[in-house]
Tab-separated table of C-alpha atoms and ligand atoms in Angstrom:
chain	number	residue	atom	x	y	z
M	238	UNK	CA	0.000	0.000	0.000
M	239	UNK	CA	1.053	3.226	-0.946
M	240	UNK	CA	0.273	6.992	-0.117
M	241	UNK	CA	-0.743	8.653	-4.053
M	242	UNK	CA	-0.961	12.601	-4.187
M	243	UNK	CA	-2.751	12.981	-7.377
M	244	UNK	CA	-3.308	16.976	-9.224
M	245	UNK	CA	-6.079	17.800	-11.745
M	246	UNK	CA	-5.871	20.484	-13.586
M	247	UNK	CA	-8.808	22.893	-14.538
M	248	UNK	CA	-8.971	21.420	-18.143
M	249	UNK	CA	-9.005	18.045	-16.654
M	250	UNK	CA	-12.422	18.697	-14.579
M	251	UNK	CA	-13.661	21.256	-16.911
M	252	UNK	CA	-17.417	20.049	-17.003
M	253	UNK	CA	-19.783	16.787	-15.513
M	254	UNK	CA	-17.775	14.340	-17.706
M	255	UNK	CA	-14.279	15.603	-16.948
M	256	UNK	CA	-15.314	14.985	-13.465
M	257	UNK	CA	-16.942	11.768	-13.394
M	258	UNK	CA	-13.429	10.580	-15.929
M	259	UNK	CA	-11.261	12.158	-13.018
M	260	UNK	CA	-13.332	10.312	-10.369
M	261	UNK	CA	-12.795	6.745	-12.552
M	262	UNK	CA	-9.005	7.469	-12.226
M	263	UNK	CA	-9.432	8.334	-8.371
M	264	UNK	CA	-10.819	5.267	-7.301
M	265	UNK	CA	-9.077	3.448	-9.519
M	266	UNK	CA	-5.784	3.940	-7.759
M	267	UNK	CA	-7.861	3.955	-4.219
M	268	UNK	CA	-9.260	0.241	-5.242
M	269	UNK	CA	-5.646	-1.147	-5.553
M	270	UNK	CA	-5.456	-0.869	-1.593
M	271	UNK	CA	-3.756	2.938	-1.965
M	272	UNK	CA	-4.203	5.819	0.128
M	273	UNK	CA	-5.144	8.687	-2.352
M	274	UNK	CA	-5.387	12.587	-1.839
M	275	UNK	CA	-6.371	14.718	-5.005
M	276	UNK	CA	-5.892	18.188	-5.707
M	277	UNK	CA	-7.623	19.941	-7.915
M	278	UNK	CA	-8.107	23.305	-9.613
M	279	UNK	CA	-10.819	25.272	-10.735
M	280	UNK	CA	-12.576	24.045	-13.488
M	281	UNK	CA	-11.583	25.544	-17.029
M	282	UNK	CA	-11.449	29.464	-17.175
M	283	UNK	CA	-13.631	29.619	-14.308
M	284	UNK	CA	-10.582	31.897	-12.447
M	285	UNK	CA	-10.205	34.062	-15.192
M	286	UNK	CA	-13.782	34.385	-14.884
M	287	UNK	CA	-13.826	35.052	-11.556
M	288	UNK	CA	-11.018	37.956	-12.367
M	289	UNK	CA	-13.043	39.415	-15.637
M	290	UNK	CA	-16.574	39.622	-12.894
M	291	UNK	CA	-14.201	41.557	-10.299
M	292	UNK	CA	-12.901	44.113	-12.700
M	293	UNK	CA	-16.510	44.759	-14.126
M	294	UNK	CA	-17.080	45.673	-10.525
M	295	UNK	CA	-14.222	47.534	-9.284
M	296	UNK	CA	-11.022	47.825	-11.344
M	297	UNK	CA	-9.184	47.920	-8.590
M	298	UNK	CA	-10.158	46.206	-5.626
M	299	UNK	CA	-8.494	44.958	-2.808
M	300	UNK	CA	-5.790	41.358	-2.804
M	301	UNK	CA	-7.407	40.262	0.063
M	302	UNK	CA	-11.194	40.287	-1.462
M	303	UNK	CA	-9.830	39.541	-4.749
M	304	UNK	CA	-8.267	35.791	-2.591
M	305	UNK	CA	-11.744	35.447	-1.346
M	306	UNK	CA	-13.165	35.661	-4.785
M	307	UNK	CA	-11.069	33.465	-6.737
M	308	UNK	CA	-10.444	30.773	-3.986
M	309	UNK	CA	-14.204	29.861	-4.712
M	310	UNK	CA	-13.542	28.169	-8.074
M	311	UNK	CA	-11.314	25.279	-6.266
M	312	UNK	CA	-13.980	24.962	-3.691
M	313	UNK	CA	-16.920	24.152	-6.685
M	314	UNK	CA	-14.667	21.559	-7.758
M	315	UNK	CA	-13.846	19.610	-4.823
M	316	UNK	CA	-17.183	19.687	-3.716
M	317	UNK	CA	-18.132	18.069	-8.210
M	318	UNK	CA	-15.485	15.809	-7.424
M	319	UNK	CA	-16.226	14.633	-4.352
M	320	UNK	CA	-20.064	13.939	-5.510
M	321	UNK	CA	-18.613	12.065	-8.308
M	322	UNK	CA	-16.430	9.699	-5.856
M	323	UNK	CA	-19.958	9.155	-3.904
M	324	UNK	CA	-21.698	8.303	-6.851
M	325	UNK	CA	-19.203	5.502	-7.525
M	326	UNK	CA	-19.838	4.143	-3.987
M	327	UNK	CA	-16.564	5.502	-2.426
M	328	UNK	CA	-15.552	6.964	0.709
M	329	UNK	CA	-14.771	10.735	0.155
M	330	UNK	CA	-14.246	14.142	1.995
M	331	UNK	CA	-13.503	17.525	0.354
M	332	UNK	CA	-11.576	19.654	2.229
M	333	UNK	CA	-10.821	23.251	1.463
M	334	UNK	CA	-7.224	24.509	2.101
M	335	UNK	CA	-7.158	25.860	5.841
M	336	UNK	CA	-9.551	22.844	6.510
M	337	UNK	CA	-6.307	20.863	4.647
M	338	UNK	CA	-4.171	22.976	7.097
M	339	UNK	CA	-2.349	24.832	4.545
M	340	UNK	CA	-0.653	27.734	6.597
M	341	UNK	CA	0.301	30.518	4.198
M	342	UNK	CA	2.164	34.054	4.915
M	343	UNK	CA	-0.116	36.837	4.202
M	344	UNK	CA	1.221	37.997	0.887
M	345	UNK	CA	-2.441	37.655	-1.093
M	346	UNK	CA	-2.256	37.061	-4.532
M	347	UNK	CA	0.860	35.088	-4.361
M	348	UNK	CA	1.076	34.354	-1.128
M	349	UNK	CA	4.344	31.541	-0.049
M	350	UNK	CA	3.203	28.081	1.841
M	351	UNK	CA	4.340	28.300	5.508
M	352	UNK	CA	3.189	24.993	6.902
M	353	UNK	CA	1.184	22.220	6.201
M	354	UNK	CA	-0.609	20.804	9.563
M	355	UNK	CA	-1.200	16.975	8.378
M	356	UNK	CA	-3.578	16.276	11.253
M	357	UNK	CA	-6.425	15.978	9.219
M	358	UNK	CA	-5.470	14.520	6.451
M	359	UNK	CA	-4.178	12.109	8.301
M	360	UNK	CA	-7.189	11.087	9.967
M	361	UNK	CA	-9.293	11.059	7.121
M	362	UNK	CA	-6.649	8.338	5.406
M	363	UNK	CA	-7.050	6.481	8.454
M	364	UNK	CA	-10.860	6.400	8.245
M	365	UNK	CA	-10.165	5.270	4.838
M	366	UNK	CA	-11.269	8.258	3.382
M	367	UNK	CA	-10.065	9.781	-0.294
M	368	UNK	CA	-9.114	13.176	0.620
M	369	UNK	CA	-10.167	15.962	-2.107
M	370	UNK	CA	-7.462	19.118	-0.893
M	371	UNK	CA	-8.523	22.727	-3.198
M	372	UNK	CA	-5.349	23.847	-4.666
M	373	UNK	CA	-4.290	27.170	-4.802
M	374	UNK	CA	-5.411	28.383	-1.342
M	375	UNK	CA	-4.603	28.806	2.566
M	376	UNK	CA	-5.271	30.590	5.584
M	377	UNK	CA	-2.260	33.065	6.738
M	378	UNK	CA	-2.365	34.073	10.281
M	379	UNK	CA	-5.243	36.285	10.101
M	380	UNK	CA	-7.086	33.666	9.433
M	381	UNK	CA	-7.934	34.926	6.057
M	382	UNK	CA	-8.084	33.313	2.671
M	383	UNK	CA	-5.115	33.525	0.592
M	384	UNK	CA	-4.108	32.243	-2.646
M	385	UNK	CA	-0.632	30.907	-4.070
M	386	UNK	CA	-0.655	32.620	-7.234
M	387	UNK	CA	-1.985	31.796	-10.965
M	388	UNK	CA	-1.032	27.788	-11.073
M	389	UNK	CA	-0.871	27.484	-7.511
M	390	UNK	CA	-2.643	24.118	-7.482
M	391	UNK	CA	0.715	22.065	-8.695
M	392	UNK	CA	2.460	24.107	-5.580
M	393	UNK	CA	-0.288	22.882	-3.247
M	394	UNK	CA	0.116	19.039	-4.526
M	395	UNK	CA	3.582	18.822	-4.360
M	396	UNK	CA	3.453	20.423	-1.027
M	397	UNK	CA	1.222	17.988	0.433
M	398	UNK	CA	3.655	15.269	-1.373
M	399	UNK	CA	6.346	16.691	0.574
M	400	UNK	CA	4.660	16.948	3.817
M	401	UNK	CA	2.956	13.969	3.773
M	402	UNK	CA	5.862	11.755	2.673
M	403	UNK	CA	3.854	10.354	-0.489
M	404	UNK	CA	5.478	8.060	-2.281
M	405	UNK	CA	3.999	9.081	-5.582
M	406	UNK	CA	3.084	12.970	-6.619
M	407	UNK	CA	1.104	12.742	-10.448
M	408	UNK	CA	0.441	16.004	-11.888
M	409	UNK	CA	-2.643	15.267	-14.450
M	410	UNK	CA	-3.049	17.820	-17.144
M	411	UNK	CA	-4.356	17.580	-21.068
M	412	UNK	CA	-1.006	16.662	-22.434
M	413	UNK	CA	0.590	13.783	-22.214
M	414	UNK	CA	3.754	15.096	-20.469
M	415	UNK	CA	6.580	17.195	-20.944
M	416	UNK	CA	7.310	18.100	-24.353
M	417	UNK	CA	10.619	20.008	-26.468
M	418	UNK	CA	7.935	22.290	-27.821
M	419	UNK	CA	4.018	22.879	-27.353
M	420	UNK	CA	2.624	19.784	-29.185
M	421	UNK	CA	-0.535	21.778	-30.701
M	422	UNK	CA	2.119	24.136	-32.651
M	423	UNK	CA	5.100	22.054	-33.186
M	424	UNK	CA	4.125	18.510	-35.315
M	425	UNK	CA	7.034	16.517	-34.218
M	426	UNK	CA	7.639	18.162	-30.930
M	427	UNK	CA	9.119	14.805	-28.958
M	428	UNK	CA	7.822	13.715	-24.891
M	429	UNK	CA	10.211	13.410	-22.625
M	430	UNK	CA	10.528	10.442	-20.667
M	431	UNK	CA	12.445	12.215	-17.655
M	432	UNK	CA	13.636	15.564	-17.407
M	433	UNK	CA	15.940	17.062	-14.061
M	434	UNK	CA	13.943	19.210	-11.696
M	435	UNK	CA	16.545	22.533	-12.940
M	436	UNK	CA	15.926	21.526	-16.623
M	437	UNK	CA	11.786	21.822	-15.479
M	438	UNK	CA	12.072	24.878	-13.644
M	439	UNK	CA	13.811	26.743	-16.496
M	440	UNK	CA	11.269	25.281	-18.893
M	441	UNK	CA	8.396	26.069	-16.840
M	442	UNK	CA	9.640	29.874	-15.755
M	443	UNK	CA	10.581	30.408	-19.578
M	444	UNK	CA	7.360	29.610	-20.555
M	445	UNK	CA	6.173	25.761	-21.222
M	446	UNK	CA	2.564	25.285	-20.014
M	447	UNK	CA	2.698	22.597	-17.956
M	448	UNK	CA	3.967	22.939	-14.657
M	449	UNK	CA	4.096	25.635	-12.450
M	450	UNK	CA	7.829	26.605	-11.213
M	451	UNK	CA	7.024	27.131	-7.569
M	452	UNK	CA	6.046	23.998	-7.716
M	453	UNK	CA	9.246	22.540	-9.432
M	454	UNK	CA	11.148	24.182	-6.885
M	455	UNK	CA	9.235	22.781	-3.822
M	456	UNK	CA	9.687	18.887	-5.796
M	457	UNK	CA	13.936	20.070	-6.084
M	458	UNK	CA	13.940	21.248	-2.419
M	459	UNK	CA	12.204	18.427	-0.967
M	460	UNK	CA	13.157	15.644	-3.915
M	461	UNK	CA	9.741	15.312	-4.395
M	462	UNK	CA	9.881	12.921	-7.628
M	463	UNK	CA	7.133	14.167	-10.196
M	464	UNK	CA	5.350	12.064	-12.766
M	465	UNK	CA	3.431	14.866	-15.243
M	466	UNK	CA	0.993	12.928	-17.259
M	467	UNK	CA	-2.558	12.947	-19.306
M	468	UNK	CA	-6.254	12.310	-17.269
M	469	UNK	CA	-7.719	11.690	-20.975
M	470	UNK	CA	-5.082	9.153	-22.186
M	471	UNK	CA	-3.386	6.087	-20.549
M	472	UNK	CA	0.047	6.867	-22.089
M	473	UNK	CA	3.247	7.184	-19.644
M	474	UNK	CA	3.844	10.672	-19.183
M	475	UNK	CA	7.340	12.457	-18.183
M	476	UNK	CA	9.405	12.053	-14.680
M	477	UNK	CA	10.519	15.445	-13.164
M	478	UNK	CA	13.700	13.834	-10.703
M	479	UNK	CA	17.156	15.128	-9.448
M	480	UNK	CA	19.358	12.955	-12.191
M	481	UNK	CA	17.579	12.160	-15.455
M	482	UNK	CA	19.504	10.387	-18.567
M	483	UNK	CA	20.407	12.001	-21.210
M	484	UNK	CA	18.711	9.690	-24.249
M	485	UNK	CA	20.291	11.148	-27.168
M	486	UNK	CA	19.190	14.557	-26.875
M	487	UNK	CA	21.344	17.379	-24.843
M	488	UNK	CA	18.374	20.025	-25.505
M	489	UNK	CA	15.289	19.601	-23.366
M	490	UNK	CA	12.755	22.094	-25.056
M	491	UNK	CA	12.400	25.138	-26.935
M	492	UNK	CA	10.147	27.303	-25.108
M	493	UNK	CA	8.330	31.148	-26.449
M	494	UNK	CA	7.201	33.449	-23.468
M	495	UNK	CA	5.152	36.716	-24.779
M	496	UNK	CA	4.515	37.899	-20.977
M	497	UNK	CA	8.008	40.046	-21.343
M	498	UNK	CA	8.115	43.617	-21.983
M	499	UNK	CA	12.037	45.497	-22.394
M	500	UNK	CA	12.398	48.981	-20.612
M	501	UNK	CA	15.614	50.861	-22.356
M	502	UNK	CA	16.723	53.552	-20.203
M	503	UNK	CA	19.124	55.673	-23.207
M	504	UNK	CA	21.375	58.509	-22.619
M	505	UNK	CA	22.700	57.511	-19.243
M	506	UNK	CA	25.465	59.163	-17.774
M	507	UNK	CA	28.228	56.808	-17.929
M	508	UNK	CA	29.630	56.776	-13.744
M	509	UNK	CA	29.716	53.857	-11.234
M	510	UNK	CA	26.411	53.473	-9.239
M	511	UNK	CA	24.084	53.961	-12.155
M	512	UNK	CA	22.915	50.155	-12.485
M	513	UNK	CA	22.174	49.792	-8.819
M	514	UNK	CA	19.914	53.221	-9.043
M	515	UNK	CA	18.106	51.503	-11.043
M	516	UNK	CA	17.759	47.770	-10.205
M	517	UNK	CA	17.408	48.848	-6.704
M	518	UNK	CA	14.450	50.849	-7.189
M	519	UNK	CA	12.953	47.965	-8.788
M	520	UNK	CA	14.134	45.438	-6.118
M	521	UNK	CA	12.262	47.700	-3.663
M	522	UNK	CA	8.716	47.222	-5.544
M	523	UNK	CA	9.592	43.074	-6.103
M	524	UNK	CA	9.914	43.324	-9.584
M	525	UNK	CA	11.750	41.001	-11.308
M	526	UNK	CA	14.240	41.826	-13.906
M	527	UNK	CA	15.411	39.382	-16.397
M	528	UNK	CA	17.534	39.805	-18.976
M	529	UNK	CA	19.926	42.428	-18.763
M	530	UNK	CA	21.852	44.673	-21.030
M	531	UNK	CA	24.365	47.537	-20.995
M	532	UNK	CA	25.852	49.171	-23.770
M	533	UNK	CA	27.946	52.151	-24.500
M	534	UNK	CA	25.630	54.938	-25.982
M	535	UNK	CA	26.410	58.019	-27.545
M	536	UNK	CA	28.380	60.875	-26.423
M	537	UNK	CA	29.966	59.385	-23.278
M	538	UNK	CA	26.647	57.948	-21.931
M	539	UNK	CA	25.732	54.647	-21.611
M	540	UNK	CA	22.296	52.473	-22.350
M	541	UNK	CA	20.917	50.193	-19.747
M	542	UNK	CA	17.783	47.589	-21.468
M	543	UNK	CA	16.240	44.996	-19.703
M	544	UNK	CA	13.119	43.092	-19.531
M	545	UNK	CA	10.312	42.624	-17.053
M	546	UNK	CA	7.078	40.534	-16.956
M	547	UNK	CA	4.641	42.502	-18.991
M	548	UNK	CA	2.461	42.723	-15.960
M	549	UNK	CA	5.148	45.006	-14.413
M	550	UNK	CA	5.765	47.263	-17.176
M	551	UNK	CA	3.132	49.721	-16.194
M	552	UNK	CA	4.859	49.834	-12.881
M	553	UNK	CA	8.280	49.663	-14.300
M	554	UNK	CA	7.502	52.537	-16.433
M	555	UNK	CA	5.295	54.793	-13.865
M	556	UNK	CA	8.932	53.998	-11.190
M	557	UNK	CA	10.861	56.033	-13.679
M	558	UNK	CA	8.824	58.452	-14.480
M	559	UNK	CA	9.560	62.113	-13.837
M	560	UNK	CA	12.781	62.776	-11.516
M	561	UNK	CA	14.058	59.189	-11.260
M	562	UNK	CA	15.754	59.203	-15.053
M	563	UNK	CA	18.873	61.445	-14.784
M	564	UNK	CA	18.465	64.743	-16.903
M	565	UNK	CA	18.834	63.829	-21.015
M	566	UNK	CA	17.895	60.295	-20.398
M	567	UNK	CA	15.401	58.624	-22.224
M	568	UNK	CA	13.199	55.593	-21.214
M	569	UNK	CA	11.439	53.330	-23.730
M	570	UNK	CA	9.159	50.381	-23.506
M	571	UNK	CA	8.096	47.963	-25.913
M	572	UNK	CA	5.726	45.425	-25.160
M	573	UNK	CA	6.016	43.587	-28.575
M	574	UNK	CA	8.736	41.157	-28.066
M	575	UNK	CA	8.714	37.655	-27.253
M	576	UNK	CA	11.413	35.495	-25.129
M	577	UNK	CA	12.656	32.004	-27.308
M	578	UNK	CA	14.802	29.655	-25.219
M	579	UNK	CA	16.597	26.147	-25.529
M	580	UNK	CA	17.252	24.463	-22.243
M	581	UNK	CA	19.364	21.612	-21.766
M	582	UNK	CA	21.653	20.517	-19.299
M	583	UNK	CA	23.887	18.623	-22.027
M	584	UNK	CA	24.906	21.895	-23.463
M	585	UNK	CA	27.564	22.264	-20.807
M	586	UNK	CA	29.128	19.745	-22.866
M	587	UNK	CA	28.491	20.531	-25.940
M	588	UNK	CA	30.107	23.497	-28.078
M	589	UNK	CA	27.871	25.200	-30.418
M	590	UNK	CA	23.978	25.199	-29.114
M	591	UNK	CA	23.847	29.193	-29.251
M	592	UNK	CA	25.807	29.301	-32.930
M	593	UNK	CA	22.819	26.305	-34.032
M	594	UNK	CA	20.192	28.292	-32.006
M	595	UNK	CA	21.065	32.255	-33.722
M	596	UNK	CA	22.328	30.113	-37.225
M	597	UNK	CA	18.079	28.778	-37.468
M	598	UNK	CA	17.204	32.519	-36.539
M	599	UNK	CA	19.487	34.251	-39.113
M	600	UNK	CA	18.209	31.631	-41.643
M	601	UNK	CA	14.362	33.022	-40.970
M	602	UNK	CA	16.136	36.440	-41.100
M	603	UNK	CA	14.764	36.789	-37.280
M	604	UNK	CA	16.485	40.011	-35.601
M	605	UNK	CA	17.749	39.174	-32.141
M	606	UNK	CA	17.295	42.238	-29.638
M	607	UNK	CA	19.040	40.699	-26.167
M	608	UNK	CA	20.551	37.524	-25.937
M	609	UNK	CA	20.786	35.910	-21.491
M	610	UNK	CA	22.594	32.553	-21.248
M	611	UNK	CA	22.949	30.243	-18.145
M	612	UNK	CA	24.484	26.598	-18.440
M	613	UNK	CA	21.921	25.153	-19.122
M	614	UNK	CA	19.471	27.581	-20.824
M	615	UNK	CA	19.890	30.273	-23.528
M	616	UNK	CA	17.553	33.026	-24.392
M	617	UNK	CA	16.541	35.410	-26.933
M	618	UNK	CA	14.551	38.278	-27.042
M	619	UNK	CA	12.919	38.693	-30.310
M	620	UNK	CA	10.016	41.081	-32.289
M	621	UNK	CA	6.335	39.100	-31.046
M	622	UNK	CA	5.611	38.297	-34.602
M	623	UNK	CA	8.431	36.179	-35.089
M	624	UNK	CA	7.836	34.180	-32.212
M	625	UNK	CA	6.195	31.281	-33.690
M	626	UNK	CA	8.377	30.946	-36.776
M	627	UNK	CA	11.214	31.447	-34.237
M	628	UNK	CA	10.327	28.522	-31.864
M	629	UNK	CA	9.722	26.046	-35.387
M	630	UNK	CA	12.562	26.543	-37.304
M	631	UNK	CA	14.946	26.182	-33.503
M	632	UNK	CA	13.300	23.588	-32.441
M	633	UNK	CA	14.154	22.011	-35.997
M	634	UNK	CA	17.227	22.808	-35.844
M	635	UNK	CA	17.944	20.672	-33.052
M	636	UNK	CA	14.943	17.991	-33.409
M	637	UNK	CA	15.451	17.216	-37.187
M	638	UNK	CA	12.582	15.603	-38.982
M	639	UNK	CA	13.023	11.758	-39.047
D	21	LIG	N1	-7.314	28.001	-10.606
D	21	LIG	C1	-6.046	28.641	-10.400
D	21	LIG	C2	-5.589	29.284	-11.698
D	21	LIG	O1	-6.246	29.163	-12.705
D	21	LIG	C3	-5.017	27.711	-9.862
D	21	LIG	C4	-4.588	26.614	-10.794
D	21	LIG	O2	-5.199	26.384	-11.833
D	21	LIG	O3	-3.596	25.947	-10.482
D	21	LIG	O4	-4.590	29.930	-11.709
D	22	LIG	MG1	-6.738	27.050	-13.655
């Protein structure tokens, strides 16, 4: 007997059928003499819905009413799925996430996961219970609601994983894993069979769909071994661990991200202290810069560009407005760029991934604005309406048709 932590993701319990499919899997894995505990999300758009019916309201109301409202979609599903499990003659309880004893700080709207107290879920296993846990939500020590952030329900799985010493954590979604480029757009884009929890994260922060990064770096921190796979399809999906082989591939994935924005500050006066102005001012609001870029300007003066999430770049812009770029400085932002990226741990050891990655961009005559390497990842920053022929002819570059 095993303890199964098992995710569904909105798409997976999108309407009546979706449910009663996710319930067949539940009790499924309960019938082979497991203990199971699912986590699921709101069903399909229903939290973007919940956002769109705030804003019609107030434009700007408040993080803490805004947790209350969009927690609700997690608790309509538990409460489906847990109807479903009945239906099928199971033993069931929903719980919502303070009831689950997820202890958050009080950050709403993206708040971190303190503590899970296991107590209860714990004694609902042992009164054979399958525990239904809503993702994406806690309490913080106001007792209020708060939520993790958009994708917060992988975080909340592979937290219970962690804190409940599962010995299996499946992510469910509507792919059938981890793939080198989004399957709908890319024909022979190739699962994975394993992937290393720092290949993941940099896929998942640069922009592949499937997993959220918090949650890849609660699996790395507490080795929590992932196994991403399909609720509609029986197919093996893709292990997230600390050491994955190689197969023959050193490149993971190609990945686009169009949630990037680049500021250019131009006409900067070229003395020591400028850069941490500037990076410290946006420290202080918690933005996070990404790729980074100085170059000498004109005159004497120097040019500092770098990107933000486009979500920032009305803050970004509003931070610098007025006294805080130095006299004859000029600050631009363009919203119409897109991030490509290969990640791969194997090109440590191998020469030539960013001459194969810029050769398939200068062959589709693709400018590149800003280029940000690690060891394992490279990135571009590109015009938006390259992006798509961008992320083909890369990710043919290094997946050749067979
Ligand atoms: N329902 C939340 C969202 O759409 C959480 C999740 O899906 O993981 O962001
Ligand atoms: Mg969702």
């Amino acid at each position: 007997m095993a303890l199964i932590v098992q995710k569904f993701g909105g798409s997976s319990v999108a309407n009546a059928e979706r449910v009663m499919n996710v319930a067949n899997i539940v009790t499924d894995t309960y019938k082979k003499g497991n203990d199971v505990i699912v986590i699921v999300s709101a069903q399909g758009d229903t939290t973007d819905e919940l956002i769109a019916k705030a804003k019609e309201i107030n434009p700007n109301p408040s993080k803490r009413e805004m947790d209350v409202l969009i927690s609700s979609g997690e608790q309509v599903s538990i409460a489906l799925l847990a109807m479903a499990i009945e239906k099928l003659g199971y033993p069931v309880v929903s719980l919502l996430g303070w009831q689950a004893g997820f202890n958050t700080n009080s950050t709403y709207g993206s708040a971190r996961i303190k503590k899970i107290h296991t107590e209860r879920m714990h004694n609902e296993l042992g009164r054979k219970n399958i525990v239904i846990v809503a993702g994406f939500q806690g309490i913080c020590k106001y007792d209020d609601i708060t939520t993790l952030g958009r994708g917060g329900s992988d975080s909340s799985a592979v937290a219970i994983a962690a804190a409940m010493h599962a010995d299996r954590c499946q992510i469910f979604t509507d792919v059938e894993g981890v793939y080198t480029a989004d399957p709908r757009k890319i024909s022979n884009a190739k699962k994975l069979d394993e992937i290393t929890y720092d290949e993941m994260l940099e896929l998942a922060t640069l922009g592949a769909q499937v997993l959220n990064n918090r949650s890849v770096e609660i699996a790395k921190k507490y080795n929590v071994e992932l196994e991403v796979l399909s609720s509609l399809t029986k197919a093996p999906g893709t292990i997230v661990k600390e050491a994955a082989k190689m197969e023959k591939m050193f490149i993971r994935g190609v990945t686009k991200d169009s949630n990037v924005a680049r500021i250019s500050i131009v006409g900067l006066p070229d003395v020591p202290g400028i850069a941490f102005k500037i990076f410290s001012k946006l420290a202080a609001k918690k933005i996070n810069v990404d790729i980074i870029l100085q170059s000498v300007g004109r005159d004497g003066t120097k040019d500092i560009a770098f990107t933000v999430s486009k979500d920032n770049a009305g803050e970004t812009v509003a931070l610098f407005e007025g006294t805080d770029v130095p006299k004859g400085a000029k600050l631009e932002c363009d919203t119409d760029v897109a991030k490509i990226s290969v990640v791969g741990a194997g090109m440590e050891s191998h020469p030539g991934t960013a001459a194969t990655m810029f050769e398939a961009l200068y062959n589709e005559d693709i400018n590149i604005q800003m280029i940000a390497t690690s060891e394992i990842k490279i990135s571009v920053l590109i015009n938006k309406d390259d992006a798509d022929k961008a992320v083909a002819a890369v990710h043919a570059a290094f997946f050749p048709e067979e």
